[in-house]
Short mmCIF file of C-alpha atoms and ligand atoms in Angstrom, two decimals:
data_model
loop_
_atom_site.label_atom_id
_atom_site.label_comp_id
_atom_site.label_asym_id
_atom_site.label_seq_id
_atom_site.Cartn_x
_atom_site.Cartn_y
_atom_site.Cartn_z
CA MET A 8 6.87 58.40 7.67
CA LEU A 9 9.63 55.96 6.82
CA GLY A 10 11.33 56.95 10.02
CA GLN A 11 8.29 56.00 12.03
CA ILE A 12 8.00 52.68 10.28
CA ALA A 13 11.69 51.99 10.73
CA TYR A 14 11.24 52.75 14.39
CA ALA A 15 8.44 50.18 14.55
CA LEU A 16 10.40 47.48 12.73
CA PRO A 17 11.64 45.55 15.78
CA PHE A 18 8.05 45.42 17.01
CA LEU A 19 6.88 44.16 13.61
CA ALA A 20 9.68 41.62 13.60
CA GLN A 21 8.44 40.26 16.92
CA GLY A 22 4.97 39.93 15.46
CA PHE A 23 6.41 38.19 12.44
CA ALA A 24 8.32 35.77 14.65
CA LEU A 25 5.09 34.93 16.45
CA THR A 26 3.30 34.36 13.15
CA LEU A 27 6.04 31.93 12.13
CA TRP A 28 5.97 30.21 15.53
CA VAL A 29 2.20 29.72 15.42
CA SER A 30 2.38 28.49 11.82
CA LEU A 31 5.18 26.08 12.60
CA LEU A 32 3.38 24.63 15.61
CA VAL A 33 0.15 24.23 13.70
CA VAL A 34 1.82 22.67 10.68
CA VAL A 35 3.89 20.18 12.67
CA LEU A 36 1.16 19.20 15.15
CA SER A 37 -1.49 18.84 12.45
CA LEU A 38 0.87 16.75 10.33
CA ILE A 39 1.47 14.29 13.15
CA ALA A 40 -2.18 14.14 14.23
CA GLY A 41 -3.48 14.09 10.66
CA VAL A 42 -1.26 11.23 9.57
CA ILE A 43 -2.18 9.15 12.61
CA LEU A 44 -5.90 9.81 12.21
CA GLY A 45 -5.64 9.38 8.43
CA VAL A 46 -4.11 5.93 8.87
CA GLY A 47 -6.96 5.18 11.29
CA LEU A 48 -9.46 6.33 8.68
CA VAL A 49 -8.03 4.14 5.94
CA TYR A 50 -6.94 1.04 7.84
CA GLY A 51 -8.62 1.20 11.23
CA PRO A 52 -11.46 -0.97 12.50
CA THR A 53 -14.95 0.34 11.84
CA PRO A 54 -15.42 2.32 15.09
CA VAL A 55 -12.13 4.14 14.52
CA ARG A 56 -13.03 4.86 10.91
CA TRP A 57 -16.36 6.29 11.98
CA ALA A 58 -14.85 8.41 14.71
CA VAL A 59 -12.28 9.94 12.37
CA ARG A 60 -14.89 10.45 9.65
CA ILE A 61 -17.15 12.32 12.07
CA PHE A 62 -14.26 14.39 13.43
CA SER A 63 -13.07 15.36 9.98
CA ASP A 64 -16.50 16.17 8.55
CA THR A 65 -17.51 18.17 11.60
CA ILE A 66 -14.35 20.25 11.74
CA ARG A 67 -14.36 20.91 8.04
CA GLY A 68 -17.97 21.99 8.26
CA ILE A 69 -17.24 24.74 10.77
CA PRO A 70 -15.79 28.10 9.66
CA ILE A 71 -12.31 28.48 11.10
CA LEU A 72 -13.32 31.71 12.83
CA VAL A 73 -16.14 29.98 14.66
CA LEU A 74 -13.77 27.20 15.62
CA ILE A 75 -11.31 29.66 17.13
CA PHE A 76 -13.98 31.38 19.21
CA PHE A 77 -15.48 28.06 20.16
CA VAL A 78 -12.18 26.79 21.53
CA TYR A 79 -11.34 30.08 23.24
CA TYR A 80 -14.72 30.81 24.83
CA GLY A 81 -16.30 27.36 24.79
CA LEU A 82 -13.65 25.21 26.45
CA PRO A 83 -13.55 27.19 29.71
CA ALA A 84 -17.24 26.34 30.05
CA VAL A 85 -16.26 22.68 30.36
CA GLY A 86 -13.43 23.48 32.73
CA ILE A 87 -10.55 23.63 30.26
CA HIS A 88 -8.69 26.92 30.49
CA LEU A 89 -6.14 27.65 27.82
CA GLN A 90 -4.05 30.77 27.31
CA SER A 91 -5.24 32.63 24.24
CA PHE A 92 -2.06 31.59 22.43
CA TRP A 93 -2.65 27.88 23.00
CA ALA A 94 -6.36 28.18 22.31
CA ALA A 95 -5.51 29.69 18.94
CA VAL A 96 -2.91 27.02 18.19
CA LEU A 97 -5.35 24.27 19.18
CA ALA A 98 -8.15 25.63 17.00
CA LEU A 99 -5.92 26.10 13.97
CA THR A 100 -4.39 22.65 14.53
CA LEU A 101 -7.80 20.98 14.68
CA PHE A 102 -8.77 22.70 11.46
CA LYS A 103 -5.56 21.74 9.70
CA THR A 104 -5.62 18.19 11.05
CA ALA A 105 -8.96 17.54 9.39
CA GLN A 106 -7.44 18.65 6.08
CA VAL A 107 -4.33 16.52 6.52
CA VAL A 108 -6.58 13.52 7.20
CA GLU A 109 -8.26 14.03 3.83
CA TYR A 110 -5.00 14.57 1.93
CA LEU A 111 -3.60 11.40 3.46
CA ARG A 112 -6.70 9.38 2.70
CA GLY A 113 -6.69 10.57 -0.91
CA ALA A 114 -2.99 9.91 -1.38
CA VAL A 115 -3.13 6.42 0.11
CA ALA A 116 -6.31 5.53 -1.79
CA SER A 117 -4.52 6.37 -5.04
CA ILE A 118 -2.04 3.53 -4.53
CA PRO A 119 -3.29 0.36 -6.25
CA LYS A 120 -4.28 -2.54 -4.00
CA GLY A 121 -1.71 -4.75 -5.70
CA GLN A 122 1.06 -2.77 -4.00
CA SER A 123 -0.10 -3.75 -0.53
CA GLU A 124 -0.62 -7.32 -1.66
CA ALA A 125 2.84 -7.58 -3.18
CA ALA A 126 4.26 -6.16 0.03
CA MET A 127 2.29 -8.66 2.10
CA ALA A 128 3.37 -11.49 -0.13
CA ILE A 129 7.05 -10.92 0.65
CA GLY A 130 6.24 -10.92 4.35
CA LEU A 131 6.27 -7.25 5.29
CA THR A 132 4.26 -6.36 8.38
CA PHE A 133 1.61 -3.64 8.32
CA ARG A 134 4.01 -0.97 9.54
CA GLN A 135 6.70 -2.04 7.10
CA ARG A 136 4.21 -1.94 4.24
CA LEU A 137 3.27 1.60 5.15
CA ALA A 138 6.84 2.73 5.68
CA TYR A 139 8.53 1.16 2.67
CA VAL A 140 5.80 0.69 0.08
CA ILE A 141 2.71 2.83 0.63
CA PHE A 142 3.96 6.08 2.12
CA PRO A 143 6.89 6.59 -0.25
CA GLN A 144 4.46 6.35 -3.16
CA ALA A 145 1.64 8.28 -1.52
CA PHE A 146 4.06 11.06 -0.55
CA ARG A 147 4.15 12.50 -4.03
CA ARG A 148 0.38 12.89 -4.10
CA PHE A 149 0.21 14.11 -0.54
CA LEU A 150 2.77 16.86 -1.04
CA PRO A 151 1.07 19.39 -3.38
CA PRO A 152 -2.20 19.79 -1.44
CA TRP A 153 -0.33 19.68 1.85
CA ILE A 154 2.07 22.49 0.86
CA ASN A 155 -0.97 24.44 -0.28
CA GLY A 156 -2.37 23.81 3.16
CA VAL A 157 0.84 25.03 4.77
CA THR A 158 0.60 28.38 2.96
CA ASP A 159 -3.03 28.54 4.10
CA ALA A 160 -1.86 27.92 7.64
CA VAL A 161 0.56 30.86 7.46
CA LYS A 162 -2.17 33.11 6.11
CA GLY A 163 -4.75 31.70 8.50
CA SER A 164 -2.51 32.35 11.47
CA ALA A 165 -3.45 36.03 11.08
CA LEU A 166 -6.76 35.04 12.69
CA VAL A 167 -5.02 34.68 16.05
CA SER A 168 -4.91 38.47 16.19
CA LEU A 169 -8.62 38.23 16.93
CA LEU A 170 -7.77 36.78 20.33
CA GLY A 171 -5.51 39.74 21.02
CA ILE A 172 -2.30 37.86 20.27
CA THR A 173 0.38 40.09 18.80
CA ASP A 174 1.27 38.29 15.61
CA LEU A 175 2.39 40.10 12.45
CA MET A 176 -1.15 41.18 11.60
CA GLN A 177 -1.83 42.51 15.07
CA ALA A 178 1.54 44.25 15.19
CA ILE A 179 0.79 45.99 11.92
CA ASN A 180 -2.58 47.13 13.19
CA GLN A 181 -1.03 48.51 16.35
CA VAL A 182 1.66 50.40 14.47
CA ILE A 183 -1.02 51.83 12.20
CA GLY A 184 -2.93 52.88 15.29
CA ARG A 185 0.04 54.92 16.37
CA THR A 186 1.32 56.23 13.04
CA TYR A 187 -1.81 56.40 10.86
CA GLU A 188 0.33 55.10 7.99
CA ALA A 189 -2.15 52.44 6.91
CA MET A 190 -1.26 51.86 3.27
CA PRO A 191 2.52 51.47 3.53
CA LEU A 192 2.15 49.15 6.50
CA TYR A 193 -0.48 46.96 4.93
CA ILE A 194 1.66 46.75 1.80
CA LEU A 195 4.65 45.80 3.92
CA GLY A 196 2.55 43.14 5.65
CA ALA A 197 1.25 41.77 2.37
CA LEU A 198 4.80 41.58 1.04
CA ILE A 199 6.00 39.64 4.06
CA TYR A 200 3.17 37.09 3.85
CA PHE A 201 3.72 36.83 0.13
CA ALA A 202 7.46 36.29 0.53
CA VAL A 203 6.96 33.46 3.01
CA ASN A 204 4.37 31.72 0.88
CA TYR A 205 6.33 32.21 -2.30
CA ALA A 206 9.32 30.56 -0.66
CA LEU A 207 7.09 27.66 0.40
CA SER A 208 5.63 27.17 -3.07
CA TYR A 209 9.10 27.27 -4.53
CA ALA A 210 10.33 24.63 -2.10
CA SER A 211 7.27 22.54 -2.89
CA ARG A 212 7.93 22.59 -6.63
CA ARG A 213 11.51 21.54 -6.00
CA LEU A 214 10.35 18.69 -3.78
CA GLU A 215 7.73 17.53 -6.24
CA ARG A 216 10.30 17.32 -8.98
CA ARG A 217 12.60 15.34 -6.73
CA PHE A 218 9.87 12.79 -6.09
CA ALA A 219 8.59 12.53 -9.64
CA PHE A 220 9.76 8.93 -9.97
CA ILE A 221 6.38 7.33 -10.42
CA ARG A 222 4.58 7.08 -13.71
CA ASP A 223 0.94 8.02 -13.47
CA MET B 1 4.76 -47.85 -0.40
CA ALA B 2 7.72 -46.81 1.71
CA SER B 3 7.31 -43.28 2.91
CA SER B 4 11.00 -42.62 2.34
CA ASN B 5 10.54 -42.82 -1.46
CA LYS B 6 7.70 -40.41 -1.65
CA PRO B 7 8.46 -36.70 -1.27
CA PRO B 8 6.70 -35.19 1.73
CA VAL B 9 3.45 -33.30 1.34
CA LEU B 10 4.27 -29.61 1.40
CA LEU B 11 0.89 -28.02 0.84
CA ASP B 12 -2.21 -29.62 2.27
CA ILE B 13 -5.51 -28.00 1.40
CA ALA B 14 -8.35 -29.82 3.17
CA GLU B 15 -12.02 -29.13 2.58
CA VAL B 16 -11.60 -25.41 2.21
CA SER B 17 -14.74 -23.40 1.65
CA LYS B 18 -15.16 -19.70 1.17
CA SER B 19 -17.93 -17.39 0.13
CA PHE B 20 -18.10 -13.75 -0.80
CA GLY B 21 -21.46 -12.76 0.59
CA ALA B 22 -23.95 -15.19 -0.87
CA VAL B 23 -21.59 -16.54 -3.53
CA ASN B 24 -19.85 -19.81 -2.66
CA VAL B 25 -16.53 -19.30 -4.37
CA LEU B 26 -14.77 -22.35 -2.95
CA ARG B 27 -16.74 -25.46 -2.06
CA SER B 28 -14.84 -27.89 0.05
CA VAL B 29 -11.65 -27.85 -2.00
CA SER B 30 -9.07 -30.48 -1.13
CA LEU B 31 -5.67 -30.73 -2.75
CA THR B 32 -2.21 -31.77 -1.68
CA VAL B 33 1.03 -30.74 -3.31
CA ASP B 34 4.26 -32.66 -2.71
CA LYS B 35 7.61 -31.02 -2.32
CA GLY B 36 9.08 -30.36 -5.75
CA GLU B 37 5.80 -30.75 -7.59
CA VAL B 38 4.50 -28.32 -10.19
CA VAL B 39 0.73 -28.24 -10.05
CA THR B 40 -1.22 -26.28 -12.61
CA ILE B 41 -4.78 -25.14 -12.01
CA ILE B 42 -7.01 -24.64 -15.01
CA GLY B 43 -10.69 -23.92 -15.26
CA PRO B 44 -13.28 -21.48 -16.52
CA SER B 45 -13.39 -17.86 -15.43
CA GLY B 46 -14.94 -17.45 -12.01
CA SER B 47 -14.27 -21.04 -10.95
CA GLY B 48 -12.22 -19.87 -7.94
CA LYS B 49 -8.63 -20.41 -9.12
CA THR B 50 -7.37 -17.02 -8.04
CA THR B 51 -9.25 -17.17 -4.77
CA LEU B 52 -7.72 -20.54 -3.93
CA LEU B 53 -4.18 -19.28 -4.58
CA ARG B 54 -4.84 -16.19 -2.51
CA CYS B 55 -6.05 -18.31 0.38
CA VAL B 56 -2.78 -20.24 0.34
CA ASN B 57 -0.80 -17.16 1.38
CA PHE B 58 -3.75 -15.71 3.26
CA LEU B 59 -4.21 -12.65 1.08
CA GLU B 60 -7.74 -13.94 1.40
CA SER B 61 -9.18 -15.62 4.46
CA TYR B 62 -11.23 -18.81 4.20
CA ASP B 63 -14.39 -19.75 6.07
CA SER B 64 -13.79 -23.39 6.90
CA GLY B 65 -11.42 -26.27 6.29
CA SER B 66 -7.68 -25.92 6.67
CA ILE B 67 -4.63 -25.06 4.64
CA ARG B 68 -1.27 -26.28 5.88
CA ILE B 69 2.20 -25.59 4.61
CA ASP B 70 4.80 -27.95 6.03
CA GLY B 71 2.21 -28.92 8.62
CA LYS B 72 1.66 -25.39 9.83
CA GLU B 73 -1.81 -23.98 9.44
CA VAL B 74 -2.04 -20.88 7.27
CA GLY B 75 -3.80 -17.88 8.73
CA PHE B 76 -5.16 -19.41 11.92
CA ARG B 77 -3.68 -20.45 15.20
CA PRO B 78 -4.13 -24.08 16.10
CA GLY B 79 -6.48 -24.69 18.98
CA PRO B 80 -9.06 -27.18 20.19
CA ALA B 81 -11.87 -24.73 19.55
CA ARG B 82 -11.10 -24.58 15.85
CA ASP B 83 -13.90 -26.76 14.59
CA SER B 84 -16.49 -25.14 16.78
CA GLY B 85 -16.09 -22.08 14.62
CA ALA B 86 -13.90 -20.17 17.06
CA ARG B 87 -10.83 -20.05 14.89
CA GLN B 88 -8.27 -17.53 15.98
CA ARG B 89 -6.53 -15.48 13.36
CA ARG B 90 -2.78 -15.35 13.66
CA SER B 91 -1.14 -12.13 14.75
CA GLU B 92 0.04 -9.65 12.16
CA ARG B 93 3.65 -10.58 12.82
CA ASP B 94 2.88 -14.27 12.56
CA LEU B 95 0.98 -13.82 9.31
CA ALA B 96 3.82 -11.79 7.85
CA SER B 97 6.44 -14.39 8.69
CA MET B 98 4.27 -17.17 7.25
CA ARG B 99 3.68 -15.20 4.06
CA ALA B 100 7.41 -14.83 3.67
CA GLU B 101 7.51 -18.63 3.22
CA THR B 102 5.20 -18.49 0.19
CA GLY B 103 6.26 -16.55 -2.87
CA MET B 104 3.63 -15.00 -5.08
CA VAL B 105 3.87 -13.69 -8.61
CA PHE B 106 0.99 -11.55 -9.82
CA GLN B 107 -0.74 -11.17 -13.13
CA GLY B 108 -0.20 -7.41 -13.01
CA PHE B 109 3.45 -7.71 -11.84
CA ASN B 110 2.88 -5.35 -8.89
CA LEU B 111 6.48 -4.22 -8.76
CA PHE B 112 7.18 -1.35 -6.39
CA PRO B 113 7.48 1.58 -8.82
CA HIS B 114 9.63 3.70 -6.53
CA LEU B 115 12.33 1.04 -6.23
CA THR B 116 14.78 -0.25 -8.81
CA ALA B 117 14.72 -3.85 -9.99
CA ALA B 118 17.37 -4.70 -7.40
CA GLY B 119 15.56 -2.59 -4.79
CA ASN B 120 12.36 -4.55 -5.33
CA ILE B 121 14.19 -7.76 -4.57
CA MET B 122 16.23 -6.35 -1.69
CA LEU B 123 13.26 -4.99 0.27
CA GLY B 124 12.11 -8.35 1.60
CA LEU B 125 15.66 -9.60 2.06
CA THR B 126 16.63 -6.67 4.27
CA LYS B 127 13.37 -6.00 6.14
CA VAL B 128 12.05 -9.53 6.49
CA ARG B 129 15.12 -11.74 6.28
CA GLY B 130 17.30 -9.25 8.12
CA LYS B 131 20.16 -9.37 5.64
CA SER B 132 22.64 -6.52 5.29
CA SER B 133 22.10 -4.42 2.22
CA ALA B 134 25.38 -5.59 0.70
CA GLU B 135 24.31 -9.20 1.12
CA ALA B 136 20.82 -8.45 -0.19
CA ARG B 137 22.31 -6.66 -3.16
CA SER B 138 24.42 -9.63 -4.13
CA ILE B 139 21.46 -12.00 -3.79
CA ALA B 140 19.38 -9.61 -5.91
CA GLU B 141 22.10 -9.52 -8.56
CA HIS B 142 22.32 -13.30 -8.53
CA TRP B 143 18.59 -13.69 -9.17
CA LEU B 144 18.44 -10.90 -11.72
CA GLY B 145 21.20 -12.78 -13.52
CA ARG B 146 19.17 -15.96 -13.33
CA VAL B 147 16.18 -14.30 -15.02
CA GLY B 148 18.41 -12.69 -17.63
CA LEU B 149 18.30 -9.16 -16.26
CA GLY B 150 21.72 -8.78 -14.70
CA HIS B 151 22.18 -5.54 -16.63
CA LYS B 152 18.91 -4.02 -15.39
CA ALA B 153 19.57 -4.04 -11.64
CA ASP B 154 19.37 -0.27 -11.38
CA SER B 155 16.44 0.28 -13.71
CA LEU B 156 13.10 1.42 -12.38
CA PRO B 157 10.09 -0.75 -13.27
CA ALA B 158 8.77 2.00 -15.56
CA GLU B 159 11.93 1.58 -17.64
CA LEU B 160 11.36 -2.15 -18.20
CA SER B 161 9.17 -4.03 -20.67
CA GLY B 162 6.28 -6.11 -19.36
CA GLY B 163 8.22 -9.34 -19.77
CA GLN B 164 11.21 -7.86 -17.95
CA GLN B 165 8.99 -6.57 -15.15
CA GLN B 166 7.45 -9.97 -14.68
CA ARG B 167 10.87 -11.60 -14.55
CA VAL B 168 11.80 -9.14 -11.80
CA GLY B 169 8.53 -10.13 -10.12
CA ILE B 170 9.60 -13.77 -10.19
CA ALA B 171 13.10 -12.93 -8.96
CA ARG B 172 11.60 -10.89 -6.10
CA ALA B 173 9.52 -13.89 -5.03
CA VAL B 174 12.17 -16.61 -5.31
CA ALA B 175 14.96 -14.54 -3.75
CA MET B 176 13.10 -14.95 -0.46
CA GLU B 177 13.66 -18.70 -0.79
CA PRO B 178 10.00 -19.56 -0.29
CA LYS B 179 8.90 -23.11 0.30
CA ILE B 180 6.34 -22.77 -2.43
CA LEU B 181 5.77 -20.38 -5.31
CA LEU B 182 2.27 -19.30 -6.36
CA LEU B 183 1.82 -17.96 -9.88
CA ASP B 184 -1.52 -16.52 -10.99
CA GLU B 185 -1.79 -16.08 -14.76
CA ILE B 186 1.57 -14.43 -14.78
CA THR B 187 1.72 -14.12 -18.57
CA SER B 188 -1.86 -12.96 -19.18
CA ALA B 189 -1.00 -9.28 -19.19
CA LEU B 190 1.90 -9.72 -21.60
CA ASP B 191 2.15 -9.20 -25.33
CA PRO B 192 2.38 -12.64 -26.98
CA GLU B 193 6.00 -12.19 -28.00
CA LEU B 194 7.01 -11.64 -24.36
CA VAL B 195 5.31 -14.72 -22.93
CA GLY B 196 8.10 -17.11 -23.89
CA GLU B 197 10.85 -15.37 -21.93
CA VAL B 198 8.77 -15.50 -18.75
CA LEU B 199 7.74 -19.13 -19.17
CA ALA B 200 11.38 -20.07 -19.76
CA VAL B 201 12.20 -18.69 -16.32
CA VAL B 202 9.37 -20.66 -14.73
CA ARG B 203 10.54 -23.80 -16.45
CA SER B 204 14.07 -23.40 -15.17
CA LEU B 205 12.78 -22.94 -11.62
CA ALA B 206 10.75 -26.12 -12.00
CA GLU B 207 13.87 -27.96 -13.11
CA ASP B 208 15.60 -26.73 -9.96
CA GLY B 209 12.91 -28.43 -7.90
CA MET B 210 10.94 -25.37 -6.82
CA THR B 211 7.47 -26.37 -5.63
CA MET B 212 4.92 -24.41 -7.61
CA VAL B 213 1.19 -23.96 -7.92
CA MET B 214 0.23 -21.99 -10.97
CA VAL B 215 -2.89 -20.84 -12.69
CA THR B 216 -2.44 -20.49 -16.42
CA HIS B 217 -4.22 -20.52 -19.72
CA GLU B 218 -1.02 -21.59 -21.49
CA MET B 219 -2.13 -25.19 -22.09
CA ALA B 220 0.93 -26.27 -23.99
CA PHE B 221 3.14 -25.03 -21.19
CA ALA B 222 0.91 -26.62 -18.54
CA ARG B 223 1.11 -29.96 -20.32
CA ASP B 224 4.90 -29.87 -20.61
CA ALA B 225 5.86 -28.34 -17.28
CA SER B 226 3.35 -29.74 -14.78
CA SER B 227 3.51 -32.81 -12.62
CA ARG B 228 -0.26 -32.67 -12.25
CA ILE B 229 -3.12 -30.59 -13.54
CA VAL B 230 -6.13 -29.60 -11.48
CA PHE B 231 -9.34 -28.68 -13.23
CA MET B 232 -11.55 -26.42 -11.17
CA ALA B 233 -15.20 -25.81 -11.89
CA ASP B 234 -17.80 -23.99 -9.78
CA GLY B 235 -15.48 -23.61 -6.83
CA GLY B 236 -14.52 -27.25 -6.59
CA VAL B 237 -11.82 -29.59 -7.88
CA SER B 238 -13.52 -31.36 -10.75
CA ALA B 239 -10.56 -33.35 -12.06
CA VAL B 240 -6.97 -33.88 -11.05
CA GLY B 241 -4.20 -36.00 -12.49
CA PRO B 242 -1.15 -36.10 -14.74
CA PRO B 243 -1.36 -33.71 -17.71
CA LYS B 244 -1.85 -36.51 -20.23
CA GLU B 245 -4.91 -37.79 -18.38
CA VAL B 246 -6.55 -34.50 -17.61
CA LEU B 247 -5.97 -32.97 -21.02
CA ALA B 248 -6.98 -36.10 -22.92
CA ALA B 249 -9.65 -35.30 -25.49
CA GLU B 250 -11.60 -38.43 -24.60
CA THR B 251 -12.11 -37.55 -20.93
CA THR B 252 -15.42 -38.64 -19.45
CA ASN B 253 -15.71 -35.51 -17.35
CA GLU B 254 -18.38 -33.51 -19.15
CA ARG B 255 -17.42 -30.10 -17.82
CA LEU B 256 -13.77 -30.68 -18.49
CA ARG B 257 -14.51 -31.82 -22.01
CA ALA B 258 -16.63 -28.73 -22.63
CA PHE B 259 -13.90 -26.51 -21.18
CA LEU B 260 -11.18 -28.08 -23.30
CA ALA B 261 -13.32 -27.95 -26.42
CA ARG B 262 -14.10 -24.28 -25.91
CA PHE B 263 -10.48 -23.71 -25.07
CA ARG B 264 -9.20 -25.38 -28.21
CA ALA B 265 -11.69 -23.45 -30.29
CA SER B 266 -10.50 -20.12 -28.97
CA HIS B 267 -6.80 -20.67 -28.39
CA PHE B 268 -5.43 -22.91 -31.09
N1 ATP C 16 -13.23 -9.69 -3.50
C1 ATP C 16 -14.30 -10.31 -4.03
N2 ATP C 16 -15.55 -9.95 -3.66
C2 ATP C 16 -16.63 -10.56 -4.17
N3 ATP C 16 -16.58 -11.55 -5.06
C3 ATP C 16 -15.37 -11.95 -5.48
C4 ATP C 16 -14.17 -11.36 -4.99
N4 ATP C 16 -13.11 -11.96 -5.58
C5 ATP C 16 -13.63 -12.89 -6.40
N5 ATP C 16 -14.98 -12.89 -6.34
C6 ATP C 16 -15.87 -13.81 -7.07
O1 ATP C 16 -15.46 -15.11 -6.78
C7 ATP C 16 -15.58 -15.93 -7.92
C8 ATP C 16 -14.27 -16.62 -8.20
O2 ATP C 16 -13.32 -15.64 -8.56
P1 ATP C 16 -11.83 -16.00 -8.92
O3 ATP C 16 -11.15 -14.72 -9.22
O4 ATP C 16 -11.24 -16.84 -7.87
O5 ATP C 16 -12.00 -16.85 -10.25
P2 ATP C 16 -10.91 -17.33 -11.29
O6 ATP C 16 -11.10 -18.78 -11.44
O7 ATP C 16 -9.58 -16.86 -10.89
O8 ATP C 16 -11.39 -16.60 -12.61
P3 ATP C 16 -10.51 -15.98 -13.82
O9 ATP C 16 -10.15 -17.11 -14.71
O10 ATP C 16 -11.47 -15.04 -14.48
O11 ATP C 16 -9.34 -15.29 -13.21
C9 ATP C 16 -16.07 -15.03 -9.05
O12 ATP C 16 -17.47 -15.22 -9.15
C10 ATP C 16 -15.76 -13.67 -8.57
O13 ATP C 16 -16.69 -12.75 -9.06
MG1 MG C 17 -8.17 -15.50 -11.68
#
């Protein structure tokens, strides 16, 4: 049994690498998109605010599974053909982006108005106010839910196996298909996911402590 | 009168009106402040004192009239179409650089909690004035020394008392070398025993010739430190003149007399 699993390890490792790659792409892309849209939601002119609001509410109202199938099977209908890998990354990114938008909005809204005004009063431009006054303070509130969201993204990436992409989950299923060693392999898989997310939570707690400079 | 004797007008507020929805908060307010003057605004709650100050550095826009600092219109670009209602708001960059010329000190201090006392002062110096951080640091230390906080340069706001925070707030504003300093009830949030240390700083700035417009309920201080006192009521300037005149008990201005009477009853 162990021999068979050991034999399958390189294959599992490849799946694991793909899981990490998908997660990394989703986390980075959604962070960039979410922060941009979040700033639009908080500070943008009314049409922009509405557009972001509708985007965020719609996406968050759709189960992630439906979103994945929608992107994979629905987009070709309008002439957009994506490889299953990129369809999965896009769907997960959309989902995550809507969450990042909300974290950002919440974090920025928690900063008192007087901070922006003080920053304006010394002559900082909008971008400078965000960069030097608002974001550094909002960061501490943004971090905990966002890290939570990152661990969700790692777990959620297992859904890409539904599109036939060989991530860790799919690799495990395939090895089980060959070896019939379901329990040990699922336990191994659970341990790997757990280890990654534990490491993330640990890093998050360290970061939060580092940024605990603001009284509440 | 020879114009060479009279200090130039620095702040020129002309017929400024503003409403929030249906409420007319400012009704055709006109006021000029000469260079080096200390003008104190008093008046009942809701009379528009804060709103007027906020219009001067364009934290608040105004509906009509004009506000000029050193001849330059605050908030709007000059243009022939101005009076036809087609005023054009200045660009973000333009607004920012104009705001850098007016210092503001807030009732609630509004220090940046993630920066030290020196860091609060250095931010504008480095990002707006383009000074090196070494230069900014030495300016920050100079001003912290001036407000009696030379030893607190590396303290975070949370580690300072209210009076100390407000003195950092003043240092942050004046370090930018503004043409005019706006102070809105800067001692109202302080415990009584901390008010004196903050007012002493304001007084020393006045002695240095800093042009100031302040809103305060500290009547004794207003009387001693101001060149002129403005009494606002219902969004308009109801009385203006030297402290002795405006604060005289025998004033013929009914509203002012009522205000002062109520004020004396509650504050002395
Ligand atoms: N952002 C706002 N939106 C709507 N109404 C406002 C706003 N800011 C001020 N007001 C109203 O404008 C009027 C003038 O307010 P302002 O704060 O200028 O008065 P004030 O003279 O500073 O009063 P106080 O002595 O209480 O500070 C008040 O009726 C107030 O309710
Ligand atoms: Mg006020």
